[in-house]
Amino acid sequence: MRSRFHVVPLLFAAGLMLSSCSSEYGAPIADLPASAGWQPLPIGAWVLNDGLEARSMAFCPRQACARQGFAAVLAFEGARARRMERALSEAPAELARSFTRLEAEKAATRRAEQRRAGKKPPAPAPERSVTDYARFEAAGAKGVLVTIRAKDAPDRSGVTAILYGREGGRLVVALAVAGEAEAAKHDAEAAWRSR
């Protein structure tokens, strides 16, 4: 009987710890449930930027899902909201190019480090991918679909679907990343509905 009383406080403490961690995950994306392999990602403490709120994020890993994916709901306010809305509304081509520019910037940084170390850096690699975008509307929101395709294997691609709209003074953005356009759109719409 005495050993049972030792277990009760441990179970109570474990329950308190789990309940305190639940707020770290944000609201779940109802249409992307854990029963289908989707895992919520912790968002509570790592997003510390002013003007940015992470509402929910979920990931479906390859070993748990037929198709791997990522979905998120973010909210922007103030100057961040205006800049993001302008980028999505007026300059989606520039936004699409920024996805590929990141890799080019990393490569340039690596070459500069090699020069400083006295090594001869390799010649810049030719672009290995093509990035394009298209607009779409779904679930009462404006959308941008960004597709990155490998030049040497056009069937290899990654697609980001972004839905956005104003709610009060905030810009709400639902996005999803998948291997195909329809899957990315489906997951972005699911994230948008859960906003």
N, CA and C of each residue as an Amber inpcrd file, in Angstrom:
protein
   585
   0.8220000  -1.1930000   0.0000000   0.0000000   0.0000000   0.0000000
   0.8680000   1.2600000   0.0000000   1.9660000   1.2340000   0.7710000
   2.8280000   2.3930000   0.8670000   3.4630000   2.7270000  -0.4830000
   3.8320000   1.7020000  -1.3000000   4.4750000   1.9530000  -2.5920000
   3.5240000   2.6370000  -3.5680000   2.2270000   2.3930000  -3.4320000
   1.2570000   3.0560000  -4.3080000   1.2560000   4.5590000  -4.0580000
   1.4280000   4.9760000  -2.8060000   1.4370000   6.4020000  -2.5030000
   2.6850000   7.0880000  -3.0620000   3.7540000   6.3620000  -3.2740000
   4.9520000   6.9310000  -3.8830000   4.7510000   7.1400000  -5.3780000
   3.9600000   6.3100000  -6.0120000   3.7130000   6.4100000  -7.4460000
   2.7930000   7.5820000  -7.7680000   1.8040000   7.8530000  -6.9220000
   0.8340000   8.9220000  -7.1700000   1.5200000  10.2820000  -7.3270000
   2.4330000  10.6880000  -6.4150000   3.0960000  11.9840000  -6.6190000
   3.9320000  12.0230000  -7.9030000   4.5450000  10.8940000  -8.2600000
   5.3160000  10.8690000  -9.5010000   4.4180000  11.0570000 -10.7180000
   3.2730000  10.3820000 -10.7210000   2.3220000  10.5470000 -11.8280000
   1.7800000  11.9710000 -11.8720000   1.4930000  12.5440000 -10.7160000
   0.9980000  13.9130000 -10.6540000   2.0450000  14.8920000 -11.2080000
   3.3140000  14.7120000 -10.8050000   4.3940000  15.5820000 -11.2900000
   4.5770000  15.4360000 -12.8020000   4.5070000  14.1990000 -13.2990000
   4.6310000  13.9850000 -14.7440000   3.4890000  14.6560000 -15.4930000
   2.2740000  14.5840000 -14.9580000   1.1220000  15.2400000 -15.5740000
   1.2840000  16.7450000 -15.6150000   1.7900000  17.3330000 -14.5350000
   2.0310000  18.7760000 -14.5150000   3.0770000  19.1810000 -15.5430000
   4.1390000  18.3930000 -15.6610000   5.1860000  18.7060000 -16.6390000
   4.6370000  18.6370000 -18.0600000   3.8550000  17.6090000 -18.3490000
   3.2800000  17.4730000 -19.6910000   2.3060000  18.6040000 -19.9940000
   1.4950000  18.9900000 -19.0220000   0.5400000  20.0720000 -19.2760000
   1.2550000  21.4040000 -19.4600000   2.3740000  21.6070000 -18.7730000
   3.1130000  22.8510000 -18.9620000   3.7910000  22.8860000 -20.3160000
   4.1200000  21.7290000 -20.8810000   4.7500000  21.6840000 -22.2030000
   3.7320000  21.8200000 -23.3270000   2.4680000  21.5480000 -23.0680000
   1.4760000  21.5610000 -24.1450000   1.3550000  22.9290000 -24.7740000
   1.5460000  24.0100000 -24.0160000   1.4580000  25.3500000 -24.5980000
   2.6350000  25.6320000 -25.5190000   3.6970000  24.8650000 -25.4280000
   4.8540000  25.0500000 -26.2950000   4.5490000  24.6590000 -27.7350000
   3.4950000  23.8780000 -27.9690000   3.2010000  23.3660000 -29.3010000
   2.1870000  24.2090000 -30.0530000   1.5270000  25.1500000 -29.4310000
   0.5250000  25.9500000 -30.1090000  -0.7190000  25.1340000 -30.4000000
  -1.6050000  25.7250000 -31.1880000  -2.8530000  25.0480000 -31.5350000
  -2.5680000  23.9600000 -32.5700000  -3.2440000  22.8240000 -32.4730000
  -3.0240000  21.7670000 -33.4660000  -3.6610000  22.1330000 -34.8030000
  -3.1660000  21.5380000 -35.8670000  -3.7720000  21.6860000 -37.1840000
  -4.7090000  20.4950000 -37.3280000  -6.0010000  20.7560000 -37.1710000
  -6.9950000  19.6790000 -37.0570000  -6.9990000  18.7320000 -38.2490000
  -6.8380000  19.2530000 -39.4510000  -6.9000000  18.4070000 -40.6430000
  -5.5810000  17.6770000 -40.9470000  -4.5760000  17.8930000 -40.1130000
  -3.2920000  17.1870000 -40.2430000  -3.0030000  16.5140000 -38.8960000
  -3.7660000  15.4760000 -38.5540000  -3.7020000  14.8910000 -37.2110000
  -2.5180000  13.9480000 -36.9940000  -2.2270000  13.7240000 -35.7390000
  -1.1710000  12.7810000 -35.3570000  -1.5050000  11.3730000 -35.8300000
  -2.7810000  11.0380000 -35.9080000  -3.1760000   9.6950000 -36.3600000
  -2.7830000   9.4480000 -37.8170000  -2.5340000  10.5350000 -38.5780000
  -2.0870000  10.4100000 -39.9700000  -0.5720000  10.5770000 -40.0900000
   0.1300000  10.6500000 -38.9520000   1.5880000  10.7490000 -38.9550000
   2.1330000  12.1420000 -38.7100000   1.2680000  13.1550000 -38.6510000
   1.7250000  14.5320000 -38.4440000   2.1320000  14.7390000 -36.9890000
   3.3040000  15.3420000 -36.7960000   3.8300000  15.5910000 -35.4560000
   3.9060000  17.0880000 -35.2120000   3.2980000  17.5790000 -34.1270000
   3.4190000  19.0140000 -33.8370000   4.8550000  19.3450000 -33.4390000
   5.2890000  20.5220000 -33.8060000   6.6330000  20.9820000 -33.4550000
   6.5270000  22.0330000 -32.3630000   7.4490000  22.0310000 -31.3930000
   7.3940000  23.0350000 -30.3220000   7.7010000  24.4190000 -30.8710000
   6.8830000  25.3900000 -30.5100000   7.0690000  26.7410000 -31.0240000
   7.1250000  27.7860000 -29.9330000   6.7840000  27.4270000 -28.7150000
   6.6050000  28.4040000 -27.6460000   7.7850000  29.3070000 -27.3720000
   8.9400000  28.7660000 -27.1510000  10.0570000  29.5750000 -26.6740000
  11.0090000  30.0210000 -27.7760000  10.9910000  29.3910000 -28.9350000
  12.0470000  29.7040000 -29.8970000  11.7160000  30.8670000 -30.7980000
  10.4570000  31.2710000 -30.9220000  10.1180000  32.4230000 -31.7580000
  10.0510000  33.6470000 -30.8520000  11.1020000  34.4460000 -30.8800000
  11.2050000  35.5970000 -29.9960000  11.2410000  36.9010000 -30.7750000
  10.8910000  36.8660000 -32.0550000  10.9480000  38.0610000 -32.8810000
   9.7290000  38.9460000 -32.6380000   9.9700000  40.2600000 -32.5270000
   8.8560000  41.1890000 -32.4020000   8.0880000  41.2100000 -33.7060000
   6.7860000  41.2320000 -33.6030000   5.9540000  41.3040000 -34.7890000
   5.6980000  39.9780000 -35.4670000   6.1350000  38.8720000 -34.8700000
   5.9380000  37.5460000 -35.4530000   5.4010000  36.6010000 -34.3900000
   4.3140000  35.9310000 -34.7180000   3.7290000  34.9440000 -33.8110000
   3.6030000  33.6160000 -34.5520000   4.2090000  32.5810000 -34.0220000
   4.0340000  31.2400000 -34.5720000   2.8420000  30.6240000 -33.8580000
   1.8080000  30.3020000 -34.6170000   0.6010000  29.7380000 -34.0080000
   0.6460000  28.2180000 -33.9600000   1.1180000  27.6040000 -35.0210000
   1.2390000  26.1450000 -35.0300000   2.1830000  25.7140000 -36.1390000
   2.8360000  24.5880000 -35.9050000   3.7300000  23.9780000 -36.8850000
   3.6300000  22.4720000 -36.7380000   3.6360000  21.7910000 -37.8810000
   3.5700000  20.3330000 -37.8590000   4.4290000  19.7750000 -38.9820000
   4.9610000  18.5900000 -38.7440000   5.8510000  17.9320000 -39.6840000
   5.4110000  16.4880000 -39.8380000   5.4410000  15.9800000 -41.0580000
   5.0910000  14.5850000 -41.3030000   6.3310000  13.8970000 -41.8820000
   7.0880000  13.1670000 -41.0620000   8.3390000  12.5640000 -41.5290000
   8.1070000  11.4040000 -42.4870000   9.0930000  11.1700000 -43.2870000
   9.0140000  10.1240000 -44.3210000   8.6400000   8.7620000 -43.7520000
   9.1850000   8.4050000 -42.5890000   8.9160000   7.0750000 -42.0330000
   7.4820000   6.9310000 -41.5280000   6.7670000   8.0440000 -41.2970000
   5.4010000   7.9660000 -40.7890000   4.3410000   8.2860000 -41.8390000
   4.7560000   8.8710000 -42.9590000   3.7880000   9.3430000 -43.9460000
   4.1330000   8.8620000 -45.3520000   3.1030000   8.6880000 -46.1530000
   3.3120000   8.3210000 -47.5520000   4.0030000   9.4530000 -48.2900000
   3.6820000  10.6880000 -47.9130000   4.3560000  11.8470000 -48.4950000
   4.7880000  12.7840000 -47.3660000   6.0420000  13.1100000 -47.3690000
   6.6170000  13.9650000 -46.3440000   6.0680000  15.3810000 -46.5030000
   5.9080000  16.1040000 -45.3920000   5.4040000  17.4670000 -45.4860000
   5.6520000  18.2830000 -44.2350000   5.4530000  19.5790000 -44.3840000
   5.5840000  20.5400000 -43.2930000   4.4720000  21.5610000 -43.4710000
   3.8430000  21.9930000 -42.3820000   2.8040000  23.0180000 -42.4360000
   2.9380000  23.9170000 -41.2200000   2.5670000  25.1820000 -41.3960000
   2.6660000  26.1400000 -40.2990000   1.6480000  27.2510000 -40.4720000
   1.3030000  27.8640000 -39.3570000   0.4710000  29.0640000 -39.3490000
   1.2400000  30.1200000 -38.5630000   1.4650000  31.2700000 -39.2010000
   2.1900000  32.3760000 -38.5950000   1.3350000  33.6270000 -38.6760000
   1.5510000  34.5570000 -37.7720000   0.8720000  35.8500000 -37.8240000
   1.9260000  36.9450000 -37.6940000   1.7910000  37.9650000 -38.5090000
   2.7120000  39.0950000 -38.5070000   1.9300000  40.3490000 -38.1420000
   2.6020000  41.2890000 -37.4840000   1.9530000  42.5570000 -37.1730000
   2.9230000  43.7010000 -37.3950000   2.3780000  44.8980000 -37.4870000
   3.1920000  46.0910000 -37.6450000   3.9620000  46.1160000 -38.9580000
   5.1990000  46.5950000 -38.8670000   6.0480000  46.7330000 -40.0590000
   6.3460000  45.3860000 -40.7080000   6.5070000  44.3530000 -39.9030000
   6.7520000  43.0130000 -40.4680000   5.5770000  42.5680000 -41.3300000
   4.3640000  42.8290000 -40.8650000   3.1730000  42.4420000 -41.6250000
   3.1300000  43.1920000 -42.9510000   3.4220000  44.4850000 -42.9340000
   3.3980000  45.2680000 -44.1740000   4.4370000  44.7740000 -45.1650000
   5.6570000  44.4940000 -44.6800000   6.7180000  44.0080000 -45.5800000
   6.3750000  42.6420000 -46.1610000   5.8560000  41.7480000 -45.3260000
   5.5180000  40.4100000 -45.8000000   4.3600000  40.4690000 -46.7980000
   3.3500000  41.2610000 -46.4950000   2.2090000  41.3680000 -47.4100000
   2.6330000  41.9710000 -48.7480000   3.5030000  42.9610000 -48.7190000
   4.0120000  43.5660000 -49.9520000   4.7950000  42.5360000 -50.7630000
   5.6250000  41.7530000 -50.0900000   6.4110000  40.7290000 -50.7950000
   5.4990000  39.6850000 -51.4290000   4.4690000  39.2660000 -50.7150000
   3.5650000  38.2480000 -51.2400000   2.6460000  38.8030000 -52.3250000
   2.2110000  40.0440000 -52.1780000   1.2530000  40.6260000 -53.1230000
   1.9100000  41.2330000 -54.3530000   2.9990000  41.9700000 -54.1480000
   3.5850000  42.7380000 -55.2390000   4.7990000  42.0950000 -55.8760000
   5.5580000  41.3260000 -55.1260000   6.8240000  40.8170000 -55.6480000
   7.0240000  39.3340000 -55.3680000   6.0720000  38.4730000 -55.7490000
   6.2860000  37.0440000 -55.4750000   7.4430000  36.4540000 -56.2720000
   7.7830000  37.0360000 -57.4230000   8.9380000  36.5380000 -58.1840000
  10.2100000  36.7560000 -57.3730000  10.3120000  37.9100000 -56.7350000
  11.4770000  38.1860000 -55.8900000  11.5050000  37.2340000 -54.6940000
  10.3360000  36.9730000 -54.1240000  10.2510000  36.0250000 -53.0150000
  10.6950000  34.6440000 -53.4750000  10.2470000  34.2300000 -54.6570000
  10.6330000  32.9250000 -55.1910000  12.1440000  32.8600000 -55.4000000
  12.7320000  33.9390000 -55.9290000  14.1870000  33.9520000 -56.1460000
  14.9510000  33.9300000 -54.8280000  14.3610000  34.4930000 -53.7680000
  15.0630000  34.5180000 -52.4800000  15.2640000  33.1200000 -51.9240000
  14.3810000  32.1750000 -52.2830000  14.5690000  30.7920000 -51.8440000
  15.8950000  30.2470000 -52.3770000  16.2040000  30.5040000 -53.6500000
  17.4330000  29.9760000 -54.2410000  18.6450000  30.8450000 -53.9120000
  18.4130000  32.1270000 -53.6310000  19.5200000  33.0220000 -53.3200000
  20.2380000  32.6050000 -52.0500000  19.5240000  31.9980000 -51.1100000
  20.1450000  31.5740000 -49.8570000  21.3130000  30.6230000 -50.1020000
  21.1360000  29.6460000 -50.9850000  22.1990000  28.6880000 -51.2680000
  23.3760000  29.3780000 -51.9440000  23.1010000  30.3080000 -52.8540000
  24.1790000  31.0270000 -53.5320000  24.9800000  31.8640000 -52.5290000
  24.2990000  32.4790000 -51.5790000  24.9890000  33.2690000 -50.5630000
  25.8650000  32.3880000 -49.6760000  25.3830000  31.2050000 -49.3210000
  26.1890000  30.2750000 -48.5190000  27.4330000  29.8540000 -49.2830000
  27.2870000  29.5660000 -50.5680000  28.4320000  29.1520000 -51.3850000
  29.4480000  30.2880000 -51.4930000  28.9980000  31.5200000 -51.6620000
  29.9020000  32.6650000 -51.7420000  30.6620000  32.8490000 -50.4280000
  29.9850000  32.6340000 -49.3100000  30.6270000  32.7400000 -47.9960000
  31.7010000  31.6610000 -47.8460000  31.3920000  30.4370000 -48.2940000
  32.3900000  29.3530000 -48.2160000  33.6130000  29.6800000 -49.0760000
  33.3890000  30.2290000 -50.2810000  34.5270000  30.5820000 -51.1570000
  35.3700000  31.6770000 -50.5170000  34.7370000  32.6880000 -49.8980000
  35.4770000  33.7700000 -49.2390000  36.3080000  33.2280000 -48.0770000
  35.7600000  32.2950000 -47.3180000  36.5080000  31.6930000 -46.2120000
  37.7170000  30.9170000 -46.7250000  37.5460000  30.2110000 -47.8400000
  38.6680000  29.4630000 -48.4180000  39.7590000  30.4120000 -48.9060000
  39.3760000  31.5580000 -49.4990000  40.3750000  32.5500000 -49.9400000
  41.1530000  33.0810000 -48.7440000  40.4370000  33.4130000 -47.6590000
  41.1090000  33.9270000 -46.4580000  42.0540000  32.8910000 -45.8770000
  41.7350000  31.6200000 -46.0160000  42.5810000  30.5530000 -45.4890000
  43.7390000  30.2330000 -46.4300000  43.8230000  30.9650000 -47.5550000
  44.9190000  30.7460000 -48.4900000  44.6980000  29.5970000 -49.4580000
  43.5090000  29.0740000 -49.5120000  43.1970000  27.9860000 -50.4360000
  42.5300000  28.5610000 -51.6780000  42.7100000  27.8870000 -52.7670000
  42.0570000  28.3160000 -54.0000000  40.6270000  27.7760000 -53.9800000
  39.6470000  28.6910000 -53.9730000  38.2590000  28.2130000 -53.9310000
  37.8470000  27.6370000 -55.2820000  36.9430000  26.6910000 -55.2570000
  36.4520000  26.1460000 -56.5230000  35.6270000  27.1960000 -57.2680000
  35.5310000  27.0290000 -58.5570000  34.7120000  27.9420000 -59.3600000
  33.2610000  27.8360000 -58.9120000  32.5330000  28.9470000 -59.0080000
  31.1190000  28.8810000 -58.6180000  30.3800000  27.8230000 -59.4460000
  29.5950000  27.0590000 -58.7660000  28.8290000  26.0100000 -59.4480000
  27.6980000  26.6480000 -60.2420000  27.3790000  26.0760000 -61.3810000
  26.2480000  26.6190000 -62.1360000  24.9550000  26.3780000 -61.3530000
  23.9520000  27.1810000 -61.6670000  22.6760000  26.9970000 -60.9920000
  22.1600000  25.6000000 -61.2650000  21.7370000  24.9380000 -60.2070000
  21.2630000  23.5680000 -60.3540000  19.7530000  23.4590000 -60.2870000
  19.0850000  24.6000000 -60.0920000  17.6250000  24.5410000 -59.9790000
  16.9700000  25.7200000 -60.6790000  15.7080000  25.5440000 -60.9570000
  14.8780000  26.5890000 -61.5510000  13.7460000  26.8600000 -60.5710000
  13.4870000  28.1300000 -60.3000000  12.4240000  28.5070000 -59.3720000
  11.3670000  29.2950000 -60.1170000  10.1120000  28.9240000 -59.9310000
   9.0340000  29.7190000 -60.5040000   7.8880000  29.8240000 -59.4940000
   6.9540000  30.6860000 -59.7970000   5.8290000  30.8770000 -58.8930000
   4.5450000  31.0220000 -59.6920000   3.4480000  30.8010000 -59.0250000
   2.1200000  30.9960000 -59.6010000   1.2000000  31.4780000 -58.4870000
   0.2180000  32.2440000 -58.8640000  -0.7710000  32.6990000 -57.8900000
  -1.9610000  31.7440000 -57.8990000  -2.6110000  31.6150000 -56.7540000
  -3.8380000  30.8340000 -56.6730000  -4.6650000  31.3720000 -55.5180000
  -5.9280000  31.0290000 -55.4970000  -6.7990000  31.4080000 -54.3870000
  -7.4600000  30.1560000 -53.8560000  -7.5880000  30.0930000 -52.5550000
  -8.2150000  28.9330000 -51.9170000  -8.6900000  29.3420000 -50.5370000
  -9.7880000  28.7630000 -50.1190000 -10.3000000  28.9440000 -48.7550000
 -10.4660000  30.4180000 -48.3870000 -10.8040000  31.2630000 -49.3710000
 -11.0110000  32.6770000 -49.0940000  -9.7430000  33.4560000 -48.8290000
  -8.6110000  32.9640000 -49.2950000  -7.3310000  33.6450000 -49.0840000
  -6.5710000  33.7230000 -50.4050000  -5.6630000  34.6760000 -50.4750000
  -4.7750000  34.7850000 -51.6260000  -3.6420000  33.7880000 -51.4280000
  -3.0910000  33.2820000 -52.5390000  -2.0270000  32.3040000 -52.4130000
  -0.9220000  32.4700000 -53.4250000   0.2470000  31.9990000 -53.0520000
   1.4140000  31.9550000 -53.9230000   1.9800000  30.5460000 -53.8330000
   2.2690000  29.9740000 -54.9900000   2.8490000  28.6350000 -55.0620000
   4.2540000  28.7780000 -55.6270000   5.2740000  28.4240000 -54.8410000
   6.6720000  28.5300000 -55.2610000   7.1880000  27.1150000 -55.5040000
   7.6850000  26.8780000 -56.7190000   8.1870000  25.5570000 -57.0870000
   9.6650000  25.6530000 -57.4330000  10.4560000  24.7810000 -56.8460000
  11.8910000  24.6970000 -57.1490000  12.1280000  23.3300000 -57.7740000
  12.6600000  23.3220000 -59.0130000  12.9140000  22.0790000 -59.7340000
  14.4060000  21.9510000 -60.0290000  14.9060000  20.7300000 -59.9290000
  16.2950000  20.4620000 -60.2910000  16.4280000  20.5460000 -61.8060000
  17.4710000  21.2400000 -62.2930000  17.6670000  21.3670000 -63.7450000
  17.9940000  20.0260000 -64.3850000  18.7970000  19.2130000 -63.6950000
  19.2120000  17.9380000 -64.2810000  18.1680000  16.8390000 -64.1170000
  17.1590000  17.0610000 -63.2650000  16.0840000  16.0810000 -63.0620000
  14.7880000  16.8360000 -62.7910000  14.1010000  17.3050000 -63.8470000
  12.9140000  18.1450000 -63.6640000  11.7940000  17.5030000 -62.8450000
  11.8060000  16.1620000 -62.7270000  10.7660000  15.5200000 -61.9210000
  11.0430000  15.6510000 -60.4230000  12.2590000  16.0620000 -60.0440000
  12.5910000  16.3150000 -58.6350000  12.2540000  17.7670000 -58.3200000
  11.3410000  17.9630000 -57.3770000  10.9460000  19.3270000 -57.0580000
  10.5190000  19.4370000 -55.6050000  10.4780000  20.6510000 -55.1590000
   9.9440000  20.9930000 -53.8490000   8.9850000  22.1510000 -54.0430000
   7.8600000  22.0990000 -53.3820000   6.8250000  23.1110000 -53.5820000
   6.4320000  23.7040000 -52.2390000   6.3480000  25.0300000 -52.1920000
   5.8450000  25.7300000 -51.0200000   4.5670000  26.4440000 -51.4150000
   3.4730000  26.1540000 -50.7350000   2.2050000  26.8430000 -50.9440000
   1.9930000  27.7900000 -49.7720000   1.6830000  29.0490000 -50.0910000
   1.5150000  30.0800000 -49.0690000   0.1410000  30.7170000 -49.2500000
  -0.6910000  30.6620000 -48.2330000  -1.9800000  31.3600000 -48.2100000
  -1.8670000  32.4970000 -47.2060000  -2.4400000  33.6540000 -47.5410000
  -2.3260000  34.7840000 -46.6300000  -3.5500000  35.6850000 -46.7160000
  -3.8120000  36.3730000 -45.6100000  -4.9140000  37.3240000 -45.5420000
  -4.8620000  38.0870000 -44.2360000  -5.5610000  39.2130000 -44.2150000
  -5.6070000  40.0660000 -43.0300000  -6.7180000  39.6260000 -42.0970000
  -6.4140000  39.6130000 -40.8220000  -7.3940000  39.3940000 -39.7690000
  -7.1360000  40.4440000 -38.7100000  -8.0090000  41.4320000 -38.6620000
  -7.7630000  42.5460000 -37.7560000  -6.5300000  43.2970000 -38.2260000
  -5.6430000  43.6050000 -37.3300000  -4.4140000  44.2980000 -37.6880000
  -3.2730000  43.3670000 -38.0310000  -3.5360000  42.0820000 -38.1390000
  -2.4730000  41.1070000 -38.3800000  -2.5820000  40.4890000 -39.7570000
  -1.4370000  40.1040000 -40.2820000  -1.3840000  39.3220000 -41.5110000
  -1.1740000  37.8740000 -41.0950000  -2.1060000  37.0110000 -41.4460000
  -2.0000000  35.5940000 -41.1050000  -1.5160000  34.8500000 -42.3420000
  -0.5150000  34.0020000 -42.1640000   0.0880000  33.2490000 -43.2550000
   0.0530000  31.7610000 -42.8920000  -0.5010000  30.9780000 -43.8000000
  -0.4590000  29.5160000 -43.6560000   0.4070000  29.0110000 -44.7940000
   1.3810000  28.1830000 -44.4690000   2.2520000  27.6810000 -45.5180000
   2.4770000  26.1970000 -45.3520000   2.8010000  25.5740000 -46.4660000
   3.0820000  24.1370000 -46.4460000   4.1460000  23.8410000 -47.4770000
   4.9800000  22.8670000 -47.1750000   6.0420000  22.4260000 -48.0780000
   5.8260000  20.9450000 -48.3420000   5.8600000  20.5750000 -49.6160000
   5.6670000  19.1750000 -49.9990000   6.4030000  18.9220000 -51.3070000
   6.3570000  17.6950000 -51.7660000   7.0260000  17.3260000 -53.0100000
   6.2290000  17.6660000 -54.2530000   4.9030000  17.7890000 -54.1270000
   4.0460000  18.0930000 -55.2730000   3.1470000  19.2760000 -54.9560000
   2.7270000  19.9820000 -56.0030000   1.9140000  21.1830000 -55.8450000
   0.5820000  20.8850000 -55.1590000  -0.1070000  19.8390000 -55.5770000
  -1.4170000  19.5470000 -54.9870000  -1.3060000  19.2100000 -53.5050000
  -0.2760000  18.4780000 -53.1320000  -0.0730000  18.1420000 -51.7210000
   0.2250000  19.4000000 -50.9100000   1.0680000  20.2890000 -51.4500000
   1.3870000  21.5330000 -50.7440000   0.1400000  22.3940000 -50.5850000
  -0.6620000  22.5070000 -51.6470000  -1.9030000  23.2910000 -51.5620000
  -2.8540000  22.6930000 -50.5250000  -3.0070000  21.3730000 -50.5580000
  -3.9000000  20.6960000 -49.6110000  -3.4760000  20.9850000 -48.1720000
  -2.1900000  20.8460000 -47.8860000  -1.7000000  21.0450000 -46.5180000
  -1.7820000  22.5090000 -46.1020000  -1.5350000  23.4490000 -47.0460000
  -1.6500000  24.8790000 -46.7280000  -3.1020000  25.2280000 -46.4270000
  -4.0350000  24.6530000 -47.1850000  -5.4540000  24.8970000 -46.9230000
  -5.8510000  24.3370000 -45.5570000  -5.3350000  23.1700000 -45.2050000
  -5.6200000  22.5830000 -43.8910000  -5.0880000  23.5040000 -42.7880000
  -3.8880000  24.0280000 -42.9760000  -3.3160000  24.9470000 -41.9850000
  -4.1390000  26.2320000 -41.9150000  -4.5790000  26.7380000 -43.0680000
  -5.3750000  27.9750000 -43.1030000  -6.6880000  27.7900000 -42.3320000
  -7.3420000  26.6580000 -42.5180000  -8.6040000  26.4250000 -41.8020000
  -8.4170000  26.3780000 -40.2920000  -7.2240000  26.0050000 -39.8340000
  -6.9950000  25.8860000 -38.3830000  -6.5140000  27.1840000 -37.7460000
  -6.3730000  28.2250000 -38.5180000  -5.7970000  29.4800000 -38.0200000
  -6.5560000  30.0370000 -36.8390000
